[in-house]
Short mmCIF file of C-alpha atoms in Angstrom, two decimals:
data_model
loop_
_atom_site.label_atom_id
_atom_site.label_comp_id
_atom_site.label_asym_id
_atom_site.label_seq_id
_atom_site.Cartn_x
_atom_site.Cartn_y
_atom_site.Cartn_z
CA MET Y 1 -16.20 29.08 -12.43
CA LEU Y 2 -15.26 26.36 -9.96
CA PRO Y 3 -16.58 26.33 -6.39
CA PHE Y 4 -14.04 25.78 -3.63
CA ILE Y 5 -15.66 23.76 -0.90
CA LEU Y 6 -14.59 23.90 2.73
CA PHE Y 7 -16.57 21.92 5.24
CA SER Y 8 -18.20 24.11 7.86
CA THR Y 9 -20.14 23.36 11.05
CA SER Y 10 -23.54 23.95 9.44
CA LYS Y 11 -25.20 22.31 6.46
CA ALA Y 12 -27.20 25.47 5.91
CA PHE Y 13 -24.26 27.89 5.85
CA TYR Y 14 -23.29 29.23 2.41
CA THR Y 15 -20.83 32.06 1.86
CA PRO Y 16 -18.08 33.04 -0.59
CA ILE Y 17 -14.53 32.22 0.51
CA SER Y 18 -11.52 33.76 -1.17
CA LEU Y 19 -8.97 31.39 -2.65
CA ALA Y 20 -5.98 33.59 -3.42
CA GLY Y 21 -3.87 32.55 -6.36
CA ARG Y 22 -6.19 29.80 -7.60
CA LEU Y 23 -6.50 29.82 -11.37
CA LEU Y 24 -9.62 27.74 -11.65
CA GLY Y 25 -12.31 30.28 -10.75
CA ALA Y 26 -13.52 32.36 -7.86
CA GLY Y 27 -17.14 31.29 -7.25
CA GLN Y 28 -17.12 29.35 -3.99
CA GLU Y 29 -19.50 27.50 -1.73
CA VAL Y 30 -19.09 26.31 1.83
CA ILE Y 31 -20.98 23.22 2.90
CA GLY Y 32 -20.57 20.50 5.45
CA ARG Y 33 -21.29 19.20 8.92
CA ASN Y 34 -19.59 18.54 12.24
CA ALA Y 35 -16.67 16.13 12.09
CA GLY Y 36 -16.91 12.65 13.53
CA PRO Y 37 -14.41 10.51 15.46
CA ALA Y 38 -11.79 10.74 12.73
CA PHE Y 39 -11.22 14.38 13.65
CA ARG Y 40 -10.90 13.97 17.42
CA ARG Y 41 -7.13 14.21 17.35
CA LEU Y 42 -7.27 17.57 15.56
CA GLY Y 43 -10.04 18.75 17.90
CA GLY Y 44 -7.81 17.99 20.87
CA LEU Y 45 -5.09 20.20 19.46
CA ARG Y 46 -7.28 23.24 19.89
CA ALA Y 47 -6.22 23.48 23.54
CA SER Y 48 -2.53 22.88 22.80
CA SER Y 49 -0.04 25.18 24.50
CA LYS Y 50 2.49 24.85 21.68
CA PRO Y 51 3.52 28.38 20.64
CA ALA Y 52 2.52 29.55 17.18
CA GLY Y 53 5.27 29.39 14.59
CA THR Y 54 6.41 27.88 11.35
CA LYS Y 55 5.19 24.30 11.05
CA ARG Y 56 7.36 21.42 9.87
CA VAL Y 57 5.96 19.58 6.85
CA VAL Y 58 7.18 16.41 5.13
CA PHE Y 59 6.00 15.94 1.55
CA LEU Y 60 5.50 12.51 -0.08
CA GLY Y 61 5.08 12.09 -3.84
CA THR Y 62 6.67 10.53 -6.92
CA PRO Y 63 5.52 11.42 -10.51
CA ASP Y 64 5.35 14.67 -12.46
CA VAL Y 65 2.02 15.77 -10.97
CA ALA Y 66 3.46 15.32 -7.49
CA ALA Y 67 6.45 17.45 -8.46
CA LEU Y 68 3.98 20.11 -9.62
CA THR Y 69 2.37 20.04 -6.17
CA LEU Y 70 5.75 20.16 -4.42
CA SER Y 71 6.78 23.17 -6.52
CA ARG Y 72 3.65 25.07 -5.49
CA LEU Y 73 4.09 24.12 -1.84
CA LEU Y 74 7.70 25.32 -1.85
CA ALA Y 75 6.63 28.62 -3.40
CA ALA Y 76 3.82 29.00 -0.86
CA SER Y 77 6.24 28.27 1.97
CA LYS Y 78 8.55 31.07 0.82
CA ASP Y 79 5.58 33.45 0.55
CA GLY Y 80 4.27 32.60 4.02
CA ARG Y 81 1.03 31.10 2.72
CA GLY Y 82 -0.81 28.24 4.41
CA GLY Y 83 -0.33 29.69 7.86
CA GLY Y 84 3.46 29.42 7.72
CA PHE Y 85 5.28 26.13 7.11
CA ASP Y 86 8.57 24.71 5.88
CA ILE Y 87 9.12 21.58 3.77
CA VAL Y 88 11.77 19.95 5.94
CA SER Y 89 12.07 16.76 3.88
CA VAL Y 90 10.68 14.96 0.85
CA VAL Y 91 9.84 11.25 0.62
CA THR Y 92 9.63 9.58 -2.77
CA GLN Y 93 9.99 6.17 -4.35
CA PRO Y 94 13.55 4.98 -5.13
CA PRO Y 95 15.11 5.59 -8.56
CA ALA Y 96 13.66 3.19 -11.13
CA PRO Y 97 14.95 1.77 -14.44
CA SER Y 98 13.99 4.02 -17.36
CA GLY Y 99 14.62 4.22 -21.09
CA ARG Y 100 16.00 1.65 -23.47
CA LYS Y 101 19.14 1.20 -21.37
CA LEU Y 102 17.07 0.84 -18.18
CA LYS Y 103 19.18 3.44 -16.43
CA LEU Y 104 18.22 4.09 -12.82
CA THR Y 105 16.44 7.43 -12.86
CA PRO Y 106 15.29 9.47 -9.85
CA SER Y 107 11.63 10.40 -9.66
CA PRO Y 108 10.52 13.90 -10.76
CA VAL Y 109 9.90 14.71 -7.09
CA GLN Y 110 13.42 13.70 -6.10
CA THR Y 111 14.90 15.71 -8.96
CA LEU Y 112 12.99 18.83 -7.93
CA ALA Y 113 13.73 18.41 -4.23
CA GLU Y 114 17.44 18.03 -4.83
CA SER Y 115 17.48 21.12 -7.06
CA GLU Y 116 15.81 23.04 -4.20
CA LYS Y 117 18.25 21.63 -1.62
CA VAL Y 118 15.47 19.79 0.26
CA PRO Y 119 16.58 16.53 1.97
CA VAL Y 120 15.19 13.40 0.28
CA LEU Y 121 14.28 9.99 1.68
CA CYS Y 122 13.67 7.05 -0.72
CA PRO Y 123 12.49 4.02 1.26
CA ASP Y 124 11.38 0.91 -0.61
CA LYS Y 125 8.40 0.70 1.73
CA ALA Y 126 6.99 3.24 4.18
CA LYS Y 127 6.95 0.55 6.88
CA ASP Y 128 10.76 0.27 6.85
CA PRO Y 129 11.94 0.72 10.48
CA THR Y 130 14.96 2.82 9.48
CA PHE Y 131 12.74 5.16 7.50
CA LEU Y 132 10.18 5.45 10.33
CA SER Y 133 12.99 6.26 12.75
CA ALA Y 134 14.26 8.99 10.40
CA LEU Y 135 10.73 10.39 10.13
CA GLU Y 136 10.38 10.49 13.90
CA THR Y 137 13.67 12.38 14.10
CA LEU Y 138 12.30 14.96 11.65
CA ALA Y 139 9.36 15.51 14.05
CA PRO Y 140 6.93 16.70 11.35
CA ASP Y 141 3.85 18.62 12.34
CA LEU Y 142 2.11 17.43 9.16
CA CYS Y 143 2.73 15.11 6.23
CA ILE Y 144 1.28 15.89 2.79
CA THR Y 145 0.96 13.20 0.11
CA ALA Y 146 0.29 13.53 -3.60
CA ALA Y 147 0.56 10.42 -5.80
CA TYR Y 148 3.22 8.87 -3.56
CA GLY Y 149 2.45 5.27 -4.53
CA ASN Y 150 3.22 3.47 -1.27
CA PHE Y 151 0.93 2.22 1.49
CA LEU Y 152 1.28 4.22 4.72
CA PRO Y 153 1.13 1.97 7.83
CA SER Y 154 -0.32 2.94 11.20
CA LYS Y 155 3.17 3.56 12.63
CA PHE Y 156 3.72 6.17 9.96
CA LEU Y 157 0.33 7.82 10.47
CA ALA Y 158 0.98 8.13 14.21
CA ILE Y 159 4.10 10.27 13.75
CA PRO Y 160 2.98 13.67 12.33
CA ARG Y 161 1.37 15.81 15.04
CA TYR Y 162 -1.49 17.06 12.86
CA GLY Y 163 -1.83 13.91 10.78
CA THR Y 164 -1.34 13.28 7.06
CA LEU Y 165 -3.24 15.13 4.32
CA ASN Y 166 -3.66 13.60 0.87
CA ILE Y 167 -4.58 15.23 -2.45
CA HIS Y 168 -6.76 12.80 -4.42
CA PRO Y 169 -8.01 13.67 -7.95
CA SER Y 170 -11.68 12.70 -7.66
CA LEU Y 171 -14.78 13.79 -5.77
CA LEU Y 172 -14.52 11.22 -3.01
CA PRO Y 173 -16.00 8.82 -2.10
CA LYS Y 174 -16.30 8.30 -5.87
CA TYR Y 175 -13.28 6.69 -7.55
CA ARG Y 176 -11.14 5.62 -4.65
CA GLY Y 177 -7.99 3.83 -5.72
CA ALA Y 178 -5.14 3.93 -8.18
CA SER Y 179 -6.64 5.42 -11.36
CA PRO Y 180 -9.39 7.93 -10.54
CA VAL Y 181 -8.82 10.32 -13.43
CA GLN Y 182 -8.52 7.57 -16.03
CA ARG Y 183 -11.68 5.83 -14.82
CA THR Y 184 -13.55 9.13 -14.69
CA LEU Y 185 -12.75 9.88 -18.33
CA GLN Y 186 -13.36 6.30 -19.42
CA ALA Y 187 -16.84 6.46 -17.87
CA GLY Y 188 -17.62 9.67 -19.73
CA ASP Y 189 -18.43 11.63 -16.56
CA THR Y 190 -19.41 15.28 -17.03
CA VAL Y 191 -18.02 16.44 -13.67
CA THR Y 192 -14.94 15.44 -11.73
CA GLY Y 193 -12.86 17.20 -9.10
CA VAL Y 194 -10.21 16.88 -6.44
CA SER Y 195 -10.42 16.10 -2.72
CA VAL Y 196 -8.16 16.98 0.19
CA LEU Y 197 -8.56 14.42 2.95
CA PHE Y 198 -6.85 13.04 6.02
CA THR Y 199 -5.24 9.67 5.45
CA GLU Y 200 -6.44 6.59 7.33
CA LEU Y 201 -5.48 2.95 6.95
CA LYS Y 202 -8.33 2.26 4.53
CA MET Y 203 -7.41 3.61 1.11
CA ASP Y 204 -8.87 7.06 0.31
CA ALA Y 205 -11.53 6.64 3.01
CA GLY Y 206 -10.49 9.36 5.46
CA PRO Y 207 -12.49 12.46 6.39
CA LEU Y 208 -12.65 15.27 3.83
CA LEU Y 209 -11.16 18.70 4.46
CA ALA Y 210 -11.94 20.32 1.08
CA GLN Y 211 -13.15 19.52 -2.43
CA VAL Y 212 -12.98 21.39 -5.75
CA PRO Y 213 -15.49 20.29 -8.44
CA TYR Y 214 -14.36 20.55 -12.07
CA PRO Y 215 -16.76 20.33 -15.06
CA LEU Y 216 -15.64 18.30 -18.09
CA ARG Y 217 -16.17 19.25 -21.73
CA GLY Y 218 -15.62 15.76 -23.14
CA GLU Y 219 -12.25 16.55 -24.75
CA GLU Y 220 -9.85 16.42 -21.79
CA LYS Y 221 -7.08 13.84 -21.71
CA ALA Y 222 -5.75 12.22 -18.55
CA PRO Y 223 -2.25 13.81 -18.34
CA GLU Y 224 -3.51 17.39 -18.68
CA LEU Y 225 -6.50 16.79 -16.40
CA LEU Y 226 -4.25 15.33 -13.71
CA GLN Y 227 -2.18 18.50 -13.71
CA THR Y 228 -5.28 20.68 -13.51
CA LEU Y 229 -6.74 18.73 -10.59
CA PHE Y 230 -3.52 18.53 -8.59
CA THR Y 231 -3.03 22.27 -9.06
CA ALA Y 232 -6.55 22.92 -7.76
CA GLY Y 233 -6.07 20.46 -4.91
CA THR Y 234 -2.82 22.09 -3.82
CA GLU Y 235 -4.47 25.51 -3.71
CA ALA Y 236 -7.39 24.11 -1.75
CA LEU Y 237 -5.01 22.53 0.75
CA LEU Y 238 -3.08 25.78 1.18
CA GLU Y 239 -6.30 27.70 1.79
CA ALA Y 240 -7.41 25.19 4.41
CA LEU Y 241 -4.10 24.77 6.27
CA PRO Y 242 -4.55 27.70 8.70
CA SER Y 243 -7.74 26.08 10.00
CA VAL Y 244 -5.80 22.85 10.55
CA TRP Y 245 -3.09 24.62 12.51
CA ASP Y 246 -5.50 26.52 14.78
CA GLY Y 247 -7.94 23.64 15.25
CA THR Y 248 -10.96 25.36 13.66
CA ALA Y 249 -11.22 23.04 10.66
CA ARG Y 250 -14.25 20.81 10.33
CA LEU Y 251 -14.25 17.59 8.36
CA VAL Y 252 -16.92 15.60 6.56
CA GLU Y 253 -16.95 11.83 6.92
CA GLN Y 254 -17.28 10.02 3.61
CA GLN Y 255 -20.50 8.16 2.86
CA GLU Y 256 -19.39 4.55 2.47
CA GLU Y 257 -22.52 3.54 0.58
CA GLN Y 258 -21.56 5.99 -2.19
CA ALA Y 259 -18.00 4.74 -2.57
CA SER Y 260 -16.71 3.37 -5.88
CA GLN Y 261 -13.33 1.96 -6.87
CA ALA Y 262 -10.97 3.09 -9.61
CA GLU Y 263 -9.03 -0.07 -10.40
CA LYS Y 264 -5.47 0.14 -11.67
CA ILE Y 265 -5.21 0.42 -15.46
CA ARG Y 266 -4.03 -2.76 -17.19
CA ALA Y 267 -2.08 -2.64 -20.45
CA GLU Y 268 -4.41 -5.14 -22.11
CA GLU Y 269 -7.31 -2.70 -21.78
CA ALA Y 270 -5.69 -0.43 -24.35
CA GLN Y 271 -6.61 -2.37 -27.48
CA ILE Y 272 -9.61 -1.04 -29.40
CA CYS Y 273 -12.31 -3.25 -30.82
CA PHE Y 274 -14.46 -1.19 -33.18
CA GLU Y 275 -16.92 -4.06 -33.51
CA ARG Y 276 -17.86 -4.24 -29.83
CA GLU Y 277 -17.29 -0.61 -28.78
CA SER Y 278 -19.25 2.48 -29.75
CA ALA Y 279 -17.57 5.63 -31.05
CA LEU Y 280 -18.22 7.37 -27.72
CA ARG Y 281 -16.75 4.50 -25.73
CA VAL Y 282 -13.61 4.45 -27.89
CA HIS Y 283 -13.28 8.23 -27.68
CA ASN Y 284 -13.49 8.15 -23.88
CA LYS Y 285 -10.95 5.34 -23.71
CA VAL Y 286 -8.52 7.31 -25.87
CA ARG Y 287 -8.86 10.28 -23.52
CA ALA Y 288 -8.50 8.15 -20.40
CA PHE Y 289 -5.48 6.13 -21.50
CA ALA Y 290 -3.52 9.01 -23.06
CA GLY Y 291 0.05 8.95 -21.82
CA TRP Y 292 0.00 5.37 -20.53
CA PRO Y 293 -0.82 2.80 -21.77
CA GLY Y 294 -2.23 4.64 -24.80
CA THR Y 295 -4.85 3.08 -27.08
CA TRP Y 296 -4.16 1.16 -30.25
CA ALA Y 297 -5.71 -0.90 -33.00
CA THR Y 298 -4.37 -3.20 -35.68
CA PHE Y 299 -4.99 -2.21 -39.30
CA GLU Y 300 -4.15 -3.69 -42.67
CA VAL Y 301 -2.64 -1.57 -45.43
CA ALA Y 302 -3.54 -3.11 -48.78
CA GLU Y 303 -2.43 -2.40 -52.32
CA GLU Y 304 -5.05 -2.20 -55.04
CA GLY Y 305 -6.33 -5.68 -55.82
CA GLU Y 306 -5.09 -7.25 -52.58
CA LYS Y 307 -7.78 -9.22 -50.78
CA GLU Y 308 -8.48 -8.98 -47.08
CA GLY Y 309 -5.68 -10.66 -45.16
CA GLU Y 310 -3.11 -10.13 -47.92
CA GLY Y 311 -1.98 -6.62 -46.96
CA LYS Y 312 0.67 -5.35 -44.59
CA VAL Y 313 -0.39 -5.37 -40.93
CA VAL Y 314 0.35 -2.25 -38.90
CA ARG Y 315 -0.38 -1.41 -35.27
CA LEU Y 316 -1.42 2.23 -34.95
CA LYS Y 317 -1.54 4.11 -31.68
CA ILE Y 318 -4.76 6.14 -31.59
CA VAL Y 319 -3.86 9.53 -30.06
CA THR Y 320 -6.74 11.97 -30.62
CA THR Y 321 -10.36 11.31 -31.61
CA ARG Y 322 -13.84 12.78 -31.62
CA VAL Y 323 -17.28 11.30 -32.03
CA GLY Y 324 -18.44 11.81 -35.62
CA GLU Y 325 -21.90 12.85 -36.70
CA GLY Y 326 -24.42 10.45 -38.25
CA GLU Y 327 -24.09 6.74 -38.92
CA GLU Y 328 -22.44 4.65 -41.59
CA GLY Y 329 -23.83 1.45 -43.07
CA VAL Y 330 -20.67 -0.47 -43.90
CA GLY Y 331 -18.98 -3.12 -41.74
CA ALA Y 332 -17.53 -2.38 -38.30
CA GLY Y 333 -13.99 -1.05 -38.28
CA ARG Y 334 -14.02 -0.04 -41.94
CA VAL Y 335 -12.34 3.24 -42.74
CA VAL Y 336 -15.20 4.96 -44.53
CA GLY Y 337 -13.56 8.21 -45.45
CA VAL Y 338 -10.79 10.75 -45.03
CA LEU Y 339 -11.94 13.97 -43.40
CA GLY Y 340 -11.03 17.32 -44.92
CA GLY Y 341 -9.90 20.45 -43.12
CA LYS Y 342 -6.50 21.69 -42.02
CA LYS Y 343 -5.55 18.48 -40.19
CA GLY Y 344 -8.19 16.10 -41.41
CA GLY Y 345 -8.74 12.63 -40.06
CA LEU Y 346 -9.92 9.09 -40.68
CA ARG Y 347 -13.57 8.16 -40.20
CA VAL Y 348 -14.19 4.66 -38.86
CA ARG Y 349 -17.55 2.95 -38.37
CA CYS Y 350 -18.16 1.17 -35.06
CA GLY Y 351 -20.32 -1.87 -34.45
CA ASP Y 352 -23.41 0.07 -33.38
CA GLY Y 353 -23.33 2.25 -36.51
CA SER Y 354 -21.75 5.28 -34.81
CA VAL Y 355 -18.68 6.79 -36.40
CA LEU Y 356 -15.37 7.76 -34.85
CA ASP Y 357 -13.19 10.48 -36.32
CA ILE Y 358 -9.53 9.63 -35.69
CA LEU Y 359 -7.59 12.89 -35.81
CA GLU Y 360 -4.08 11.86 -34.73
CA VAL Y 361 -2.16 8.58 -34.81
CA GLN Y 362 1.34 7.35 -34.09
CA PRO Y 363 2.67 4.70 -36.50
CA PRO Y 364 5.36 2.30 -35.24
CA GLY Y 365 8.71 4.02 -34.81
CA LYS Y 366 7.38 7.44 -35.80
CA LYS Y 367 6.15 10.58 -34.10
CA VAL Y 368 2.52 11.50 -33.58
CA MET Y 369 0.99 12.86 -36.78
CA ASP Y 370 -2.36 14.16 -37.94
CA CYS Y 371 -4.39 11.64 -39.89
CA LYS Y 372 -4.49 13.70 -43.05
CA SER Y 373 -0.70 13.40 -43.27
CA TYR Y 374 -0.92 9.69 -42.50
CA ALA Y 375 -3.57 9.18 -45.16
CA ASN Y 376 -1.45 11.03 -47.72
CA GLY Y 377 1.44 8.70 -46.87
CA LEU Y 378 -0.66 5.69 -47.85
CA ARG Y 379 -0.32 6.79 -51.50
CA GLY Y 380 -3.61 5.32 -52.61
CA ARG Y 381 -3.43 2.13 -50.59
CA SER Y 382 -6.50 1.21 -48.54
CA LEU Y 383 -6.62 0.98 -44.76
CA ARG Y 384 -8.91 -1.43 -42.95
CA TRP Y 385 -9.19 -2.58 -39.36
CA ARG Y 386 -8.12 -6.08 -38.35
CA PRO Y 387 -10.03 -7.88 -35.54
CA LYS Y 388 -8.37 -8.61 -32.22
CA ASP Y 389 -7.31 -12.11 -33.26
CA ALA Y 390 -5.44 -10.83 -36.31
CA LYS Y 391 -1.74 -11.51 -36.41
CA GLU Y 392 0.07 -8.31 -35.47
CA GLY Y 393 3.03 -6.90 -37.33
CA ALA Y 394 5.53 -4.17 -36.60
CA ALA Y 395 5.75 -2.81 -40.12
CA ALA Y 396 4.91 0.86 -40.67
CA ALA Y 397 2.78 1.90 -43.60
#
């Protein structure tokens, strides 16, 4: 059961709040305190004479998870949820080269918006004067961002009447930055969550409107967890929107001393070194880097009688793992056994003696397969890990 957290005017006030349509649990807790200076603009709107009515919202996002959020917002708009609003336009990054032929491909958000007949803007940068002029013409009451991927300048933030709300997949102020979900999983955290906050010039540092904690089992992978968190964040935003429109919302300022950064993932982080990494660390890295950039290691496939360094070198993508039980006494990176069971797997010893069970791999040029099938395909040949300085090959075993 996941608590939905709205920030109230009293630290001591706790009460259940309904979150209609949310799939992630119904137990809820309200906590918080009075908002600081960052909420003065919203506070001033309380006395506004603007008649009640459908609000104009511009959505900004780019990848699949942002398209998931846009889809839910469009559905909510049709159903009259969130206090009544329309998505009057969508902003996304321009089409980018994709595939082997590097064909210009629109973002998932653009594809969805066009299918729903929603106008689309694709500026290279959000500071582009032509784009800012177009945004002013749209006269949005609110902007909503979800994984947009562009810096929003002060001229942008000054345009929407009620400000800009962002859905960020971490429990801010923890894991500000580009890769919060990946860094959460890599660190082996037991709890994560999603925050809804107002955007300020400093990245992910604005006041919080709502948060949804999410406990982790230790098996989640980044792509699926991202979808779960953005779904929860969208529902939290929809539940909170009426309080934004009528000026009764209260925000919580982030505690700067508790802030941490989630640096952008680099491709070179994806290589596994069984000698220097424990089984748990490798397992968490596999979970964190699933999708992109993936994790991989170089192995050697040797015929009977071939000495170390004489076999065929193969780079295997490590897709699914678990931490094995017990310890093994042979050298780091050695494949010490083939696991039984329906799918089976390969058991590898790490440098600290812990063992990693590799359940799924992807050989070069092939689809993901369970390790029992891969082991059967070796036809009696041995498989052993090659250190990082080993010469890599593209051959498949």
